[in-house]
Amino acid sequence: WTSEEDNLLRLAVQLYGDKTEKWAKIAACVPGRTNKNCRKRWFHSLDPSLRKGTWTDEEDQLLREGVTKYPNQWSKIADMLEGRTDDQCAKRW
């Protein structure tokens, strides 16, 4: 992704929101990118609510609890950790 594409994506999400039914319209604003490309880039990299950087002890504890409760169900585990993605949880584990 180029910085120009990231900016187009930010503007499109600002215009349409990040709801499921809007990703086709959002992708139309970012030439050469699909709905899935845009959705993944937003939720895994650009969404300002994402937590990046060092994990807290509390997050590590929640991750352990999530893995016990939902083995290998990274989306459900990520739902237990505000601001962390399924990919972040899987990599951390």
PDB file of C-alpha atoms in Angstrom, residues 18-83:
ATOM      1  CA  ASP A  18     -16.640   1.131   8.120  1.00  0.00           C
ATOM      2  CA  LYS A  19     -19.836  -0.943   8.054  1.00  0.00           C
ATOM      3  CA  THR A  20     -19.886  -4.184   6.077  1.00  0.00           C
ATOM      4  CA  GLU A  21     -22.271  -3.044   3.352  1.00  0.00           C
ATOM      5  CA  LYS A  22     -20.133  -0.007   2.476  1.00  0.00           C
ATOM      6  CA  TRP A  23     -16.857  -1.704   1.475  1.00  0.00           C
ATOM      7  CA  ALA A  24     -17.760  -1.903  -2.238  1.00  0.00           C
ATOM      8  CA  LYS A  25     -18.240   1.876  -2.302  1.00  0.00           C
ATOM      9  CA  ILE A  26     -15.040   2.385  -0.323  1.00  0.00           C
ATOM     10  CA  ALA A  27     -13.046   0.131  -2.666  1.00  0.00           C
ATOM     11  CA  ALA A  28     -14.315   2.126  -5.650  1.00  0.00           C
ATOM     12  CA  CYS A  29     -12.478   5.128  -4.162  1.00  0.00           C
ATOM     13  CA  VAL A  30      -9.151   3.266  -4.054  1.00  0.00           C
ATOM     14  CA  PRO A  31      -8.229   2.244  -7.620  1.00  0.00           C
ATOM     15  CA  GLY A  32      -6.828  -1.258  -7.947  1.00  0.00           C
ATOM     16  CA  ARG A  33      -7.981  -2.400  -4.494  1.00  0.00           C
ATOM     17  CA  THR A  34     -10.814  -4.795  -3.700  1.00  0.00           C
ATOM     18  CA  ASN A  35     -13.414  -4.675  -0.935  1.00  0.00           C
ATOM     19  CA  LYS A  36     -11.420  -7.299   0.957  1.00  0.00           C
ATOM     20  CA  ASN A  37      -8.105  -5.450   0.454  1.00  0.00           C
ATOM     21  CA  CYS A  38      -9.578  -2.236   1.818  1.00  0.00           C
ATOM     22  CA  ARG A  39     -11.390  -3.846   4.737  1.00  0.00           C
ATOM     23  CA  LYS A  40      -8.288  -5.767   5.804  1.00  0.00           C
ATOM     24  CA  ARG A  41      -6.006  -2.723   5.477  1.00  0.00           C
ATOM     25  CA  TRP A  42      -8.407  -0.617   7.530  1.00  0.00           C
ATOM     26  CA  PHE A  43      -9.071  -3.056  10.347  1.00  0.00           C
ATOM     27  CA  HIS A  44      -5.504  -4.396  10.571  1.00  0.00           C
ATOM     28  CA  SER A  45      -3.455  -1.240  10.020  1.00  0.00           C
ATOM     29  CA  LEU A  46      -5.226   2.107   9.758  1.00  0.00           C
ATOM     30  CA  ASP A  47      -8.183   2.041  12.144  1.00  0.00           C
ATOM     31  CA  PRO A  48      -7.332   4.616  14.838  1.00  0.00           C
ATOM     32  CA  SER A  49      -8.872   2.394  17.529  1.00  0.00           C
ATOM     33  CA  LEU A  50      -6.176  -0.259  16.983  1.00  0.00           C
ATOM     34  CA  ARG A  51      -3.724  -0.774  19.793  1.00  0.00           C
ATOM     35  CA  LYS A  52      -0.155  -1.080  18.624  1.00  0.00           C
ATOM     36  CA  GLY A  53       3.020  -1.658  20.525  1.00  0.00           C
ATOM     37  CA  THR A  54       3.727  -3.325  23.837  1.00  0.00           C
ATOM     38  CA  TRP A  55       1.156  -5.667  25.302  1.00  0.00           C
ATOM     39  CA  THR A  56       0.095  -5.053  28.894  1.00  0.00           C
ATOM     40  CA  ASP A  57       0.038  -7.745  31.578  1.00  0.00           C
ATOM     41  CA  GLU A  58      -3.760  -7.474  31.556  1.00  0.00           C
ATOM     42  CA  GLU A  59      -3.876  -8.097  27.804  1.00  0.00           C
ATOM     43  CA  ASP A  60      -1.615 -11.130  28.176  1.00  0.00           C
ATOM     44  CA  GLN A  61      -3.924 -12.493  30.872  1.00  0.00           C
ATOM     45  CA  LEU A  62      -6.993 -11.936  28.697  1.00  0.00           C
ATOM     46  CA  LEU A  63      -5.202 -13.624  25.812  1.00  0.00           C
ATOM     47  CA  ARG A  64      -4.481 -16.697  27.959  1.00  0.00           C
ATOM     48  CA  GLU A  65      -8.114 -16.803  29.087  1.00  0.00           C
ATOM     49  CA  GLY A  66      -9.309 -16.428  25.514  1.00  0.00           C
ATOM     50  CA  VAL A  67      -7.097 -19.235  24.236  1.00  0.00           C
ATOM     51  CA  THR A  68      -8.404 -21.501  27.000  1.00  0.00           C
ATOM     52  CA  LYS A  69     -12.031 -20.597  26.287  1.00  0.00           C
ATOM     53  CA  TYR A  70     -11.818 -20.410  22.462  1.00  0.00           C
ATOM     54  CA  PRO A  71      -8.866 -22.525  21.236  1.00  0.00           C
ATOM     55  CA  ASN A  72      -7.661 -21.267  17.821  1.00  0.00           C
ATOM     56  CA  GLN A  73     -10.723 -19.026  17.393  1.00  0.00           C
ATOM     57  CA  TRP A  74      -8.719 -15.831  17.017  1.00  0.00           C
ATOM     58  CA  SER A  75     -11.641 -13.570  16.085  1.00  0.00           C
ATOM     59  CA  LYS A  76     -13.507 -14.506  19.263  1.00  0.00           C
ATOM     60  CA  ILE A  77     -10.321 -14.097  21.291  1.00  0.00           C
ATOM     61  CA  ALA A  78      -9.682 -10.670  19.751  1.00  0.00           C
ATOM     62  CA  ASP A  79     -13.200  -9.604  20.753  1.00  0.00           C
ATOM     63  CA  MET A  80     -12.046 -10.011  24.367  1.00  0.00           C
ATOM     64  CA  LEU A  81      -9.144  -7.582  23.852  1.00  0.00           C
ATOM     65  CA  GLU A  82     -10.220  -4.057  22.952  1.00  0.00           C
ATOM     66  CA  GLY A  83      -8.161  -2.657  20.094  1.00  0.00           C
TER      67      GLY A  83
END
